[in-house]
PDB file of C-alpha atoms in Angstrom:
ATOM      1  CA  MET A   1     107.738  83.254  90.403  1.00  0.00           C
ATOM      2  CA  ASP A   2     110.295  80.784  89.005  1.00  0.00           C
ATOM      3  CA  LEU A   3     112.866  82.255  91.401  1.00  0.00           C
ATOM      4  CA  ILE A   4     110.862  80.936  94.378  1.00  0.00           C
ATOM      5  CA  PRO A   5     111.630  77.277  95.181  1.00  0.00           C
ATOM      6  CA  ALA A   6     108.717  74.863  94.719  1.00  0.00           C
ATOM      7  CA  TRP A   7     108.802  73.732  98.351  1.00  0.00           C
ATOM      8  CA  PHE A   8     107.809  77.214  99.519  1.00  0.00           C
ATOM      9  CA  PHE A   9     104.398  76.900  97.845  1.00  0.00           C
ATOM     10  CA  GLU A  10     103.755  73.662  99.759  1.00  0.00           C
ATOM     11  CA  LEU A  11     104.384  75.161 103.195  1.00  0.00           C
ATOM     12  CA  ASN A  12     101.658  75.900 105.722  1.00  0.00           C
ATOM     13  CA  PRO A  13     100.376  79.462 105.042  1.00  0.00           C
ATOM     14  CA  VAL A  14     101.239  80.537 108.581  1.00  0.00           C
ATOM     15  CA  ILE A  15     104.849  79.469 107.950  1.00  0.00           C
ATOM     16  CA  GLN A  16     104.783  81.274 104.598  1.00  0.00           C
ATOM     17  CA  ALA A  17     103.558  84.410 106.355  1.00  0.00           C
ATOM     18  CA  LEU A  18     106.286  84.049 108.974  1.00  0.00           C
ATOM     19  CA  ILE A  19     108.954  83.788 106.271  1.00  0.00           C
ATOM     20  CA  GLY A  20     107.479  86.808 104.475  1.00  0.00           C
ATOM     21  CA  GLY A  21     107.513  88.809 107.703  1.00  0.00           C
ATOM     22  CA  LEU A  22     111.068  87.737 108.490  1.00  0.00           C
ATOM     23  CA  PHE A  23     112.100  88.893 105.019  1.00  0.00           C
ATOM     24  CA  THR A  24     110.639  92.372 105.498  1.00  0.00           C
ATOM     25  CA  TRP A  25     112.241  92.587 108.939  1.00  0.00           C
ATOM     26  CA  GLY A  26     115.556  91.567 107.373  1.00  0.00           C
ATOM     27  CA  VAL A  27     115.346  94.358 104.796  1.00  0.00           C
ATOM     28  CA  THR A  28     114.634  96.846 107.585  1.00  0.00           C
ATOM     29  CA  SER A  29     117.803  95.583 109.263  1.00  0.00           C
ATOM     30  CA  LEU A  30     119.759  96.087 106.044  1.00  0.00           C
ATOM     31  CA  GLY A  31     118.658  99.711 105.933  1.00  0.00           C
ATOM     32  CA  ALA A  32     119.611 100.179 109.576  1.00  0.00           C
ATOM     33  CA  ALA A  33     123.013  98.585 108.869  1.00  0.00           C
ATOM     34  CA  LEU A  34     124.071 101.612 106.829  1.00  0.00           C
ATOM     35  CA  VAL A  35     125.173 103.170 110.128  1.00  0.00           C
ATOM     36  CA  PHE A  36     128.181 100.827 110.029  1.00  0.00           C
ATOM     37  CA  PHE A  37     129.430 102.584 106.890  1.00  0.00           C
ATOM     38  CA  THR A  38     128.446 106.232 107.327  1.00  0.00           C
ATOM     39  CA  ARG A  39     127.355 108.576 110.063  1.00  0.00           C
ATOM     40  CA  THR A  40     124.988 110.692 107.997  1.00  0.00           C
ATOM     41  CA  VAL A  41     122.714 110.520 104.981  1.00  0.00           C
ATOM     42  CA  SER A  42     121.550 113.681 103.242  1.00  0.00           C
ATOM     43  CA  ASN A  43     118.044 114.880 104.007  1.00  0.00           C
ATOM     44  CA  LYS A  44     117.310 114.951 100.278  1.00  0.00           C
ATOM     45  CA  LEU A  45     118.050 111.247  99.961  1.00  0.00           C
ATOM     46  CA  LEU A  46     116.046 110.394 103.073  1.00  0.00           C
ATOM     47  CA  ASP A  47     113.075 112.463 101.922  1.00  0.00           C
ATOM     48  CA  GLY A  48     113.142 110.839  98.482  1.00  0.00           C
ATOM     49  CA  MET A  49     113.303 107.387 100.073  1.00  0.00           C
ATOM     50  CA  MET A  50     110.429 108.146 102.434  1.00  0.00           C
ATOM     51  CA  GLY A  51     108.367 109.372  99.489  1.00  0.00           C
ATOM     52  CA  PHE A  52     109.226 106.161  97.648  1.00  0.00           C
ATOM     53  CA  ALA A  53     108.048 104.115 100.643  1.00  0.00           C
ATOM     54  CA  ALA A  54     104.761 106.040 100.663  1.00  0.00           C
ATOM     55  CA  GLY A  55     104.196 105.316  96.975  1.00  0.00           C
ATOM     56  CA  VAL A  56     104.850 101.599  97.448  1.00  0.00           C
ATOM     57  CA  MET A  57     102.370 101.407 100.326  1.00  0.00           C
ATOM     58  CA  ILE A  58      99.649 103.224  98.379  1.00  0.00           C
ATOM     59  CA  ALA A  59     100.014 100.916  95.373  1.00  0.00           C
ATOM     60  CA  ALA A  60     100.144  97.814  97.586  1.00  0.00           C
ATOM     61  CA  SER A  61      96.956  98.933  99.332  1.00  0.00           C
ATOM     62  CA  VAL A  62      95.124  99.248  96.012  1.00  0.00           C
ATOM     63  CA  TRP A  63      96.373  96.338  93.914  1.00  0.00           C
ATOM     64  CA  SER A  64      97.156  93.766  96.602  1.00  0.00           C
ATOM     65  CA  LEU A  65      94.404  94.503  99.127  1.00  0.00           C
ATOM     66  CA  ILE A  66      91.465  96.695  98.040  1.00  0.00           C
ATOM     67  CA  ILE A  67      90.894  95.153  94.606  1.00  0.00           C
ATOM     68  CA  PRO A  68      91.076  91.548  95.943  1.00  0.00           C
ATOM     69  CA  SER A  69      88.697  92.575  98.754  1.00  0.00           C
ATOM     70  CA  ILE A  70      86.131  93.858  96.258  1.00  0.00           C
ATOM     71  CA  ASP A  71      86.468  90.795  94.018  1.00  0.00           C
ATOM     72  CA  MET A  72      86.163  88.372  96.946  1.00  0.00           C
ATOM     73  CA  ALA A  73      83.041  90.126  98.242  1.00  0.00           C
ATOM     74  CA  GLU A  74      81.464  89.915  94.798  1.00  0.00           C
ATOM     75  CA  ALA A  75      82.296  86.189  94.592  1.00  0.00           C
ATOM     76  CA  GLN A  76      80.643  85.686  97.996  1.00  0.00           C
ATOM     77  CA  GLY A  77      77.459  87.408  96.836  1.00  0.00           C
ATOM     78  CA  ILE A  78      78.024  90.460  99.026  1.00  0.00           C
ATOM     79  CA  ILE A  79      77.679  94.063  97.836  1.00  0.00           C
ATOM     80  CA  PRO A  80      81.193  94.366  96.316  1.00  0.00           C
ATOM     81  CA  TRP A  81      82.179  97.708  97.805  1.00  0.00           C
ATOM     82  CA  LEU A  82      80.683  97.215 101.275  1.00  0.00           C
ATOM     83  CA  PRO A  83      83.404  95.069 102.953  1.00  0.00           C
ATOM     84  CA  ALA A  84      86.088  97.249 101.340  1.00  0.00           C
ATOM     85  CA  VAL A  85      84.590 100.441 102.780  1.00  0.00           C
ATOM     86  CA  ILE A  86      83.921  98.972 106.234  1.00  0.00           C
ATOM     87  CA  GLY A  87      87.304  97.259 106.512  1.00  0.00           C
ATOM     88  CA  PHE A  88      89.176 100.288 105.149  1.00  0.00           C
ATOM     89  CA  LEU A  89      87.613 102.685 107.665  1.00  0.00           C
ATOM     90  CA  LEU A  90      88.088 100.248 110.550  1.00  0.00           C
ATOM     91  CA  GLY A  91      91.772  99.919 109.618  1.00  0.00           C
ATOM     92  CA  GLY A  92      92.191 103.674 109.802  1.00  0.00           C
ATOM     93  CA  LEU A  93      90.256 103.804 113.084  1.00  0.00           C
ATOM     94  CA  PHE A  94      92.471 101.088 114.561  1.00  0.00           C
ATOM     95  CA  LEU A  95      95.622 103.077 113.739  1.00  0.00           C
ATOM     96  CA  ARG A  96      94.043 106.262 115.063  1.00  0.00           C
ATOM     97  CA  ILE A  97      93.331 104.597 118.397  1.00  0.00           C
ATOM     98  CA  CYS A  98      96.875 103.184 118.551  1.00  0.00           C
ATOM     99  CA  ASP A  99      98.222 106.595 117.577  1.00  0.00           C
ATOM    100  CA  TYR A 100      96.245 108.259 120.360  1.00  0.00           C
ATOM    101  CA  TYR A 101      97.276 105.938 123.193  1.00  0.00           C
ATOM    102  CA  LEU A 102     100.708 104.532 122.278  1.00  0.00           C
ATOM    103  CA  PRO A 103     103.579 106.886 123.195  1.00  0.00           C
ATOM    104  CA  HIS A 104     105.646 107.623 120.081  1.00  0.00           C
ATOM    105  CA  LEU A 105     107.640 110.337 118.348  1.00  0.00           C
ATOM    106  CA  HIS A 106     107.738 110.997 114.624  1.00  0.00           C
ATOM    107  CA  ILE A 107     111.131 111.276 112.940  1.00  0.00           C
ATOM    108  CA  GLY A 108     112.600 114.784 112.867  1.00  0.00           C
ATOM    109  CA  LEU A 109     110.535 116.166 115.746  1.00  0.00           C
ATOM    110  CA  PRO A 110     111.790 117.233 119.206  1.00  0.00           C
ATOM    111  CA  ARG A 111     111.092 115.125 122.287  1.00  0.00           C
ATOM    112  CA  ASP A 112     108.332 117.439 123.514  1.00  0.00           C
ATOM    113  CA  ALA A 113     106.339 116.742 120.314  1.00  0.00           C
ATOM    114  CA  ALA A 114     105.751 113.105 121.337  1.00  0.00           C
ATOM    115  CA  GLU A 115     102.204 111.806 120.854  1.00  0.00           C
ATOM    116  CA  GLY A 116     100.152 109.329 122.871  1.00  0.00           C
ATOM    117  CA  VAL A 117      99.874 109.111 126.629  1.00  0.00           C
ATOM    118  CA  GLU A 118     102.408 111.022 128.707  1.00  0.00           C
ATOM    119  CA  THR A 119     105.590 109.094 129.455  1.00  0.00           C
ATOM    120  CA  LYS A 120     109.170 109.674 130.514  1.00  0.00           C
ATOM    121  CA  TRP A 121     110.552 107.238 127.957  1.00  0.00           C
ATOM    122  CA  LYS A 122     113.636 108.325 126.056  1.00  0.00           C
ATOM    123  CA  ARG A 123     113.459 109.926 122.618  1.00  0.00           C
ATOM    124  CA  THR A 124     115.072 106.870 120.983  1.00  0.00           C
ATOM    125  CA  THR A 125     112.431 104.540 122.422  1.00  0.00           C
ATOM    126  CA  LEU A 126     109.647 106.803 121.177  1.00  0.00           C
ATOM    127  CA  LEU A 127     111.172 106.953 117.686  1.00  0.00           C
ATOM    128  CA  VAL A 128     111.320 103.152 117.485  1.00  0.00           C
ATOM    129  CA  LEU A 129     107.706 102.893 118.661  1.00  0.00           C
ATOM    130  CA  ALA A 130     106.583 105.262 115.899  1.00  0.00           C
ATOM    131  CA  ILE A 131     108.063 103.032 113.168  1.00  0.00           C
ATOM    132  CA  THR A 132     106.918  99.872 114.965  1.00  0.00           C
ATOM    133  CA  LEU A 133     103.358 101.171 115.047  1.00  0.00           C
ATOM    134  CA  HIS A 134     103.155 101.612 111.303  1.00  0.00           C
ATOM    135  CA  ASN A 135     104.842  98.266 110.638  1.00  0.00           C
ATOM    136  CA  ILE A 136     101.907  96.410 112.207  1.00  0.00           C
ATOM    137  CA  PRO A 137      99.526  96.849 109.218  1.00  0.00           C
ATOM    138  CA  GLU A 138     102.309  95.858 106.818  1.00  0.00           C
ATOM    139  CA  GLY A 139     102.777  92.544 108.615  1.00  0.00           C
ATOM    140  CA  LEU A 140      99.020  92.014 108.814  1.00  0.00           C
ATOM    141  CA  ALA A 141      98.682  92.620 105.072  1.00  0.00           C
ATOM    142  CA  ILE A 142     101.285  89.961 104.276  1.00  0.00           C
ATOM    143  CA  GLY A 143      99.705  87.443 106.641  1.00  0.00           C
ATOM    144  CA  VAL A 144      96.151  88.050 105.441  1.00  0.00           C
ATOM    145  CA  LEU A 145      97.131  87.574 101.795  1.00  0.00           C
ATOM    146  CA  PHE A 146      99.018  84.326 102.478  1.00  0.00           C
ATOM    147  CA  GLY A 147      96.030  83.120 104.497  1.00  0.00           C
ATOM    148  CA  ALA A 148      93.630  84.021 101.683  1.00  0.00           C
ATOM    149  CA  ALA A 149      95.777  82.176  99.140  1.00  0.00           C
ATOM    150  CA  SER A 150      95.656  79.009 101.245  1.00  0.00           C
ATOM    151  CA  LEU A 151      91.865  78.959 101.021  1.00  0.00           C
ATOM    152  CA  GLY A 152      91.922  78.576  97.230  1.00  0.00           C
ATOM    153  CA  LEU A 153      90.501  82.004  96.552  1.00  0.00           C
ATOM    154  CA  ASP A 154      92.828  82.811  93.664  1.00  0.00           C
ATOM    155  CA  VAL A 155      89.903  82.940  91.211  1.00  0.00           C
ATOM    156  CA  ALA A 156      88.183  85.498  93.391  1.00  0.00           C
ATOM    157  CA  GLY A 157      90.509  88.416  93.508  1.00  0.00           C
ATOM    158  CA  GLY A 158      94.075  87.399  92.860  1.00  0.00           C
ATOM    159  CA  ALA A 159      94.747  86.006  96.348  1.00  0.00           C
ATOM    160  CA  THR A 160      97.548  83.694  95.269  1.00  0.00           C
ATOM    161  CA  VAL A 161     100.778  82.741  96.952  1.00  0.00           C
ATOM    162  CA  ALA A 162     102.583  84.572  94.144  1.00  0.00           C
ATOM    163  CA  ALA A 163     100.598  87.743  94.888  1.00  0.00           C
ATOM    164  CA  ALA A 164     101.440  87.447  98.583  1.00  0.00           C
ATOM    165  CA  ILE A 165     105.134  87.026  97.741  1.00  0.00           C
ATOM    166  CA  VAL A 166     105.013  90.137  95.565  1.00  0.00           C
ATOM    167  CA  LEU A 167     103.381  92.070  98.394  1.00  0.00           C
ATOM    168  CA  ALA A 168     106.111  90.928 100.811  1.00  0.00           C
ATOM    169  CA  LEU A 169     108.739  91.939  98.238  1.00  0.00           C
ATOM    170  CA  GLY A 170     107.210  95.391  97.797  1.00  0.00           C
ATOM    171  CA  ILE A 171     106.906  96.001 101.523  1.00  0.00           C
ATOM    172  CA  GLY A 172     110.452  94.766 101.979  1.00  0.00           C
ATOM    173  CA  ILE A 173     111.714  97.271  99.399  1.00  0.00           C
ATOM    174  CA  GLN A 174     110.060 100.183 101.181  1.00  0.00           C
ATOM    175  CA  ASN A 175     111.294  98.931 104.569  1.00  0.00           C
ATOM    176  CA  PHE A 176     114.889  99.666 103.584  1.00  0.00           C
ATOM    177  CA  PRO A 177     114.490 103.460 103.768  1.00  0.00           C
ATOM    178  CA  GLU A 178     112.544 103.046 107.015  1.00  0.00           C
ATOM    179  CA  GLY A 179     115.524 101.307 108.601  1.00  0.00           C
ATOM    180  CA  VAL A 180     117.769 104.110 107.347  1.00  0.00           C
ATOM    181  CA  ALA A 181     115.354 106.796 108.516  1.00  0.00           C
ATOM    182  CA  ILE A 182     115.433 105.666 112.120  1.00  0.00           C
ATOM    183  CA  SER A 183     119.053 104.553 112.566  1.00  0.00           C
ATOM    184  CA  MET A 184     120.742 107.500 110.831  1.00  0.00           C
ATOM    185  CA  PRO A 185     119.177 110.292 112.894  1.00  0.00           C
ATOM    186  CA  LEU A 186     120.077 108.400 116.057  1.00  0.00           C
ATOM    187  CA  ARG A 187     123.676 108.028 114.914  1.00  0.00           C
ATOM    188  CA  ARG A 188     123.759 111.708 113.972  1.00  0.00           C
ATOM    189  CA  ASP A 189     122.584 112.544 117.509  1.00  0.00           C
ATOM    190  CA  GLY A 190     125.575 110.731 118.973  1.00  0.00           C
ATOM    191  CA  VAL A 191     124.071 107.319 119.726  1.00  0.00           C
ATOM    192  CA  SER A 192     126.600 104.481 119.296  1.00  0.00           C
ATOM    193  CA  VAL A 193     126.767 102.526 116.041  1.00  0.00           C
ATOM    194  CA  TRP A 194     125.440  99.296 117.541  1.00  0.00           C
ATOM    195  CA  LYS A 195     122.634 100.998 119.423  1.00  0.00           C
ATOM    196  CA  SER A 196     121.601 102.935 116.314  1.00  0.00           C
ATOM    197  CA  PHE A 197     121.523  99.708 114.316  1.00  0.00           C
ATOM    198  CA  ASN A 198     119.638  97.774 116.985  1.00  0.00           C
ATOM    199  CA  TYR A 199     117.011 100.463 117.376  1.00  0.00           C
ATOM    200  CA  GLY A 200     116.569 100.595 113.599  1.00  0.00           C
ATOM    201  CA  GLN A 201     116.170  96.860 113.081  1.00  0.00           C
ATOM    202  CA  LEU A 202     114.053  96.438 116.221  1.00  0.00           C
ATOM    203  CA  SER A 203     111.304  98.525 114.657  1.00  0.00           C
ATOM    204  CA  GLY A 204     110.700  95.764 112.097  1.00  0.00           C
ATOM    205  CA  ILE A 205     110.391  92.832 114.492  1.00  0.00           C
ATOM    206  CA  VAL A 206     106.646  93.332 114.769  1.00  0.00           C
ATOM    207  CA  GLU A 207     106.145  92.410 111.087  1.00  0.00           C
ATOM    208  CA  PRO A 208     106.697  88.617 111.303  1.00  0.00           C
ATOM    209  CA  ILE A 209     104.572  88.569 114.470  1.00  0.00           C
ATOM    210  CA  SER A 210     101.649  90.439 112.922  1.00  0.00           C
ATOM    211  CA  ALA A 211     102.002  88.435 109.684  1.00  0.00           C
ATOM    212  CA  VAL A 212     101.498  85.168 111.593  1.00  0.00           C
ATOM    213  CA  ILE A 213      98.510  86.632 113.440  1.00  0.00           C
ATOM    214  CA  GLY A 214      96.947  87.841 110.180  1.00  0.00           C
ATOM    215  CA  ALA A 215      97.375  84.496 108.404  1.00  0.00           C
ATOM    216  CA  ALA A 216      96.023  82.464 111.321  1.00  0.00           C
ATOM    217  CA  ALA A 217      93.026  84.771 111.783  1.00  0.00           C
ATOM    218  CA  VAL A 218      91.716  84.605 108.214  1.00  0.00           C
ATOM    219  CA  ILE A 219      92.247  80.846 107.940  1.00  0.00           C
ATOM    220  CA  PHE A 220      89.944  80.242 110.895  1.00  0.00           C
ATOM    221  CA  VAL A 221      87.432  82.974 110.059  1.00  0.00           C
ATOM    222  CA  GLN A 222      87.022  82.799 106.284  1.00  0.00           C
ATOM    223  CA  PRO A 223      84.042  85.199 105.935  1.00  0.00           C
ATOM    224  CA  MET A 224      86.177  88.043 107.322  1.00  0.00           C
ATOM    225  CA  LEU A 225      88.634  87.883 104.419  1.00  0.00           C
ATOM    226  CA  PRO A 226      87.319  90.812 102.341  1.00  0.00           C
ATOM    227  CA  TYR A 227      87.128  92.917 105.497  1.00  0.00           C
ATOM    228  CA  ALA A 228      90.595  91.853 106.667  1.00  0.00           C
ATOM    229  CA  LEU A 229      92.235  92.793 103.356  1.00  0.00           C
ATOM    230  CA  ALA A 230      90.579  96.221 103.362  1.00  0.00           C
ATOM    231  CA  PHE A 231      91.418  96.653 107.074  1.00  0.00           C
ATOM    232  CA  ALA A 232      95.126  96.237 106.324  1.00  0.00           C
ATOM    233  CA  ALA A 233      94.810  98.670 103.405  1.00  0.00           C
ATOM    234  CA  GLY A 234      93.079 101.289 105.545  1.00  0.00           C
ATOM    235  CA  ALA A 235      95.728 101.014 108.241  1.00  0.00           C
ATOM    236  CA  MET A 236      98.535 101.395 105.690  1.00  0.00           C
ATOM    237  CA  ILE A 237      96.931 104.411 104.008  1.00  0.00           C
ATOM    238  CA  TYR A 238      96.475 106.030 107.418  1.00  0.00           C
ATOM    239  CA  VAL A 239     100.207 105.633 108.046  1.00  0.00           C
ATOM    240  CA  VAL A 240     101.077 107.077 104.635  1.00  0.00           C
ATOM    241  CA  ILE A 241      98.958 110.204 105.060  1.00  0.00           C
ATOM    242  CA  GLU A 242      99.550 110.787 108.760  1.00  0.00           C
ATOM    243  CA  GLU A 243     103.254 109.977 108.888  1.00  0.00           C
ATOM    244  CA  LEU A 244     105.235 109.157 105.743  1.00  0.00           C
ATOM    245  CA  ILE A 245     104.127 112.033 103.507  1.00  0.00           C
ATOM    246  CA  PRO A 246     104.550 114.767 106.158  1.00  0.00           C
ATOM    247  CA  GLU A 247     107.956 113.381 107.180  1.00  0.00           C
ATOM    248  CA  SER A 248     109.138 113.194 103.568  1.00  0.00           C
ATOM    249  CA  GLN A 249     108.410 116.918 103.097  1.00  0.00           C
ATOM    250  CA  MET A 250     109.668 118.161 106.451  1.00  0.00           C
ATOM    251  CA  HIS A 251     112.944 119.523 105.048  1.00  0.00           C
ATOM    252  CA  GLY A 252     111.431 121.382 102.119  1.00  0.00           C
ATOM    253  CA  ASN A 253     112.213 118.708  99.512  1.00  0.00           C
ATOM    254  CA  THR A 254     108.584 118.565  98.402  1.00  0.00           C
ATOM    255  CA  ASP A 255     109.209 117.919  94.699  1.00  0.00           C
ATOM    256  CA  LEU A 256     111.786 115.204  95.366  1.00  0.00           C
ATOM    257  CA  ALA A 257     109.530 113.437  97.857  1.00  0.00           C
ATOM    258  CA  THR A 258     106.616 113.630  95.428  1.00  0.00           C
ATOM    259  CA  VAL A 259     108.657 112.149  92.567  1.00  0.00           C
ATOM    260  CA  GLY A 260     109.854 109.429  94.954  1.00  0.00           C
ATOM    261  CA  ALA A 261     106.235 108.592  95.824  1.00  0.00           C
ATOM    262  CA  MET A 262     105.259 108.358  92.159  1.00  0.00           C
ATOM    263  CA  VAL A 263     108.235 106.114  91.377  1.00  0.00           C
ATOM    264  CA  GLY A 264     107.442 103.917  94.379  1.00  0.00           C
ATOM    265  CA  PHE A 265     103.822 103.631  93.267  1.00  0.00           C
ATOM    266  CA  CYS A 266     104.860 102.575  89.767  1.00  0.00           C
ATOM    267  CA  VAL A 267     107.411 100.044  91.044  1.00  0.00           C
ATOM    268  CA  MET A 268     104.847  98.315  93.261  1.00  0.00           C
ATOM    269  CA  MET A 269     102.178  98.453  90.550  1.00  0.00           C
ATOM    270  CA  VAL A 270     104.511  96.827  88.023  1.00  0.00           C
ATOM    271  CA  LEU A 271     105.558  94.145  90.520  1.00  0.00           C
ATOM    272  CA  ASP A 272     101.962  93.295  91.352  1.00  0.00           C
ATOM    273  CA  VAL A 273     100.617  93.292  87.803  1.00  0.00           C
ATOM    274  CA  ALA A 274     103.615  91.612  86.157  1.00  0.00           C
ATOM    275  CA  LEU A 275     104.457  89.056  88.832  1.00  0.00           C
ATOM    276  CA  GLY A 276     101.438  88.711  91.105  1.00  0.00           C
TER     277      GLY A 276
END
């Protein structure tokens, strides 16, 4: 972590979480900005990138969230696996409820395949809401880990500022293809360059907001930490299985998407183990 200036480690954890969330939002915007240079991206590339994003999220859920949750619970004298199981399932339930009620449309599907409550919102709005929905747990994960680090729990599960930075870096990396995946199809459908870009980057704005909420919550309610980490992991895994993996294989590029997921998993695992 020598590349991170010393002053960053002295900041309030809520500010650290905000910066981490702004970084991941910025990388989403970079992905969306590709519409300024090209009108289309091949489905093979998009599917490989979506698979990569899925692999990163799976690895981040395990190394950055589930394992620290188990270690923290053990340090607190709780049955080690209990908070991880409860938090993980609650995270998935939270996303299921959001998925059921929030109007949204998964990438590559026609307007009449929209999920959630009935609405007359445009297809572009529904596409943005789909990405926004699964960015919430990513922001929460960053915030919760920065909040945990501020409580001096680094000996109980690897909740250090460095680990939180690595998590933000990994999520940022997988946000790039997400920005591409939403802006490019819009551009291909005839939406203007600026609108395609704005819709793509707008999907990531929820991350700094949810990161701040996550950091503030765990700082004030310390006993919930193991549950909060597992909650974020459960929500992210729900997104991976329900959305990213199916979308990455929608065009028949199953092998490419699978290889992308394995590479993404390894990249995040190496980042977390080597740097976190």
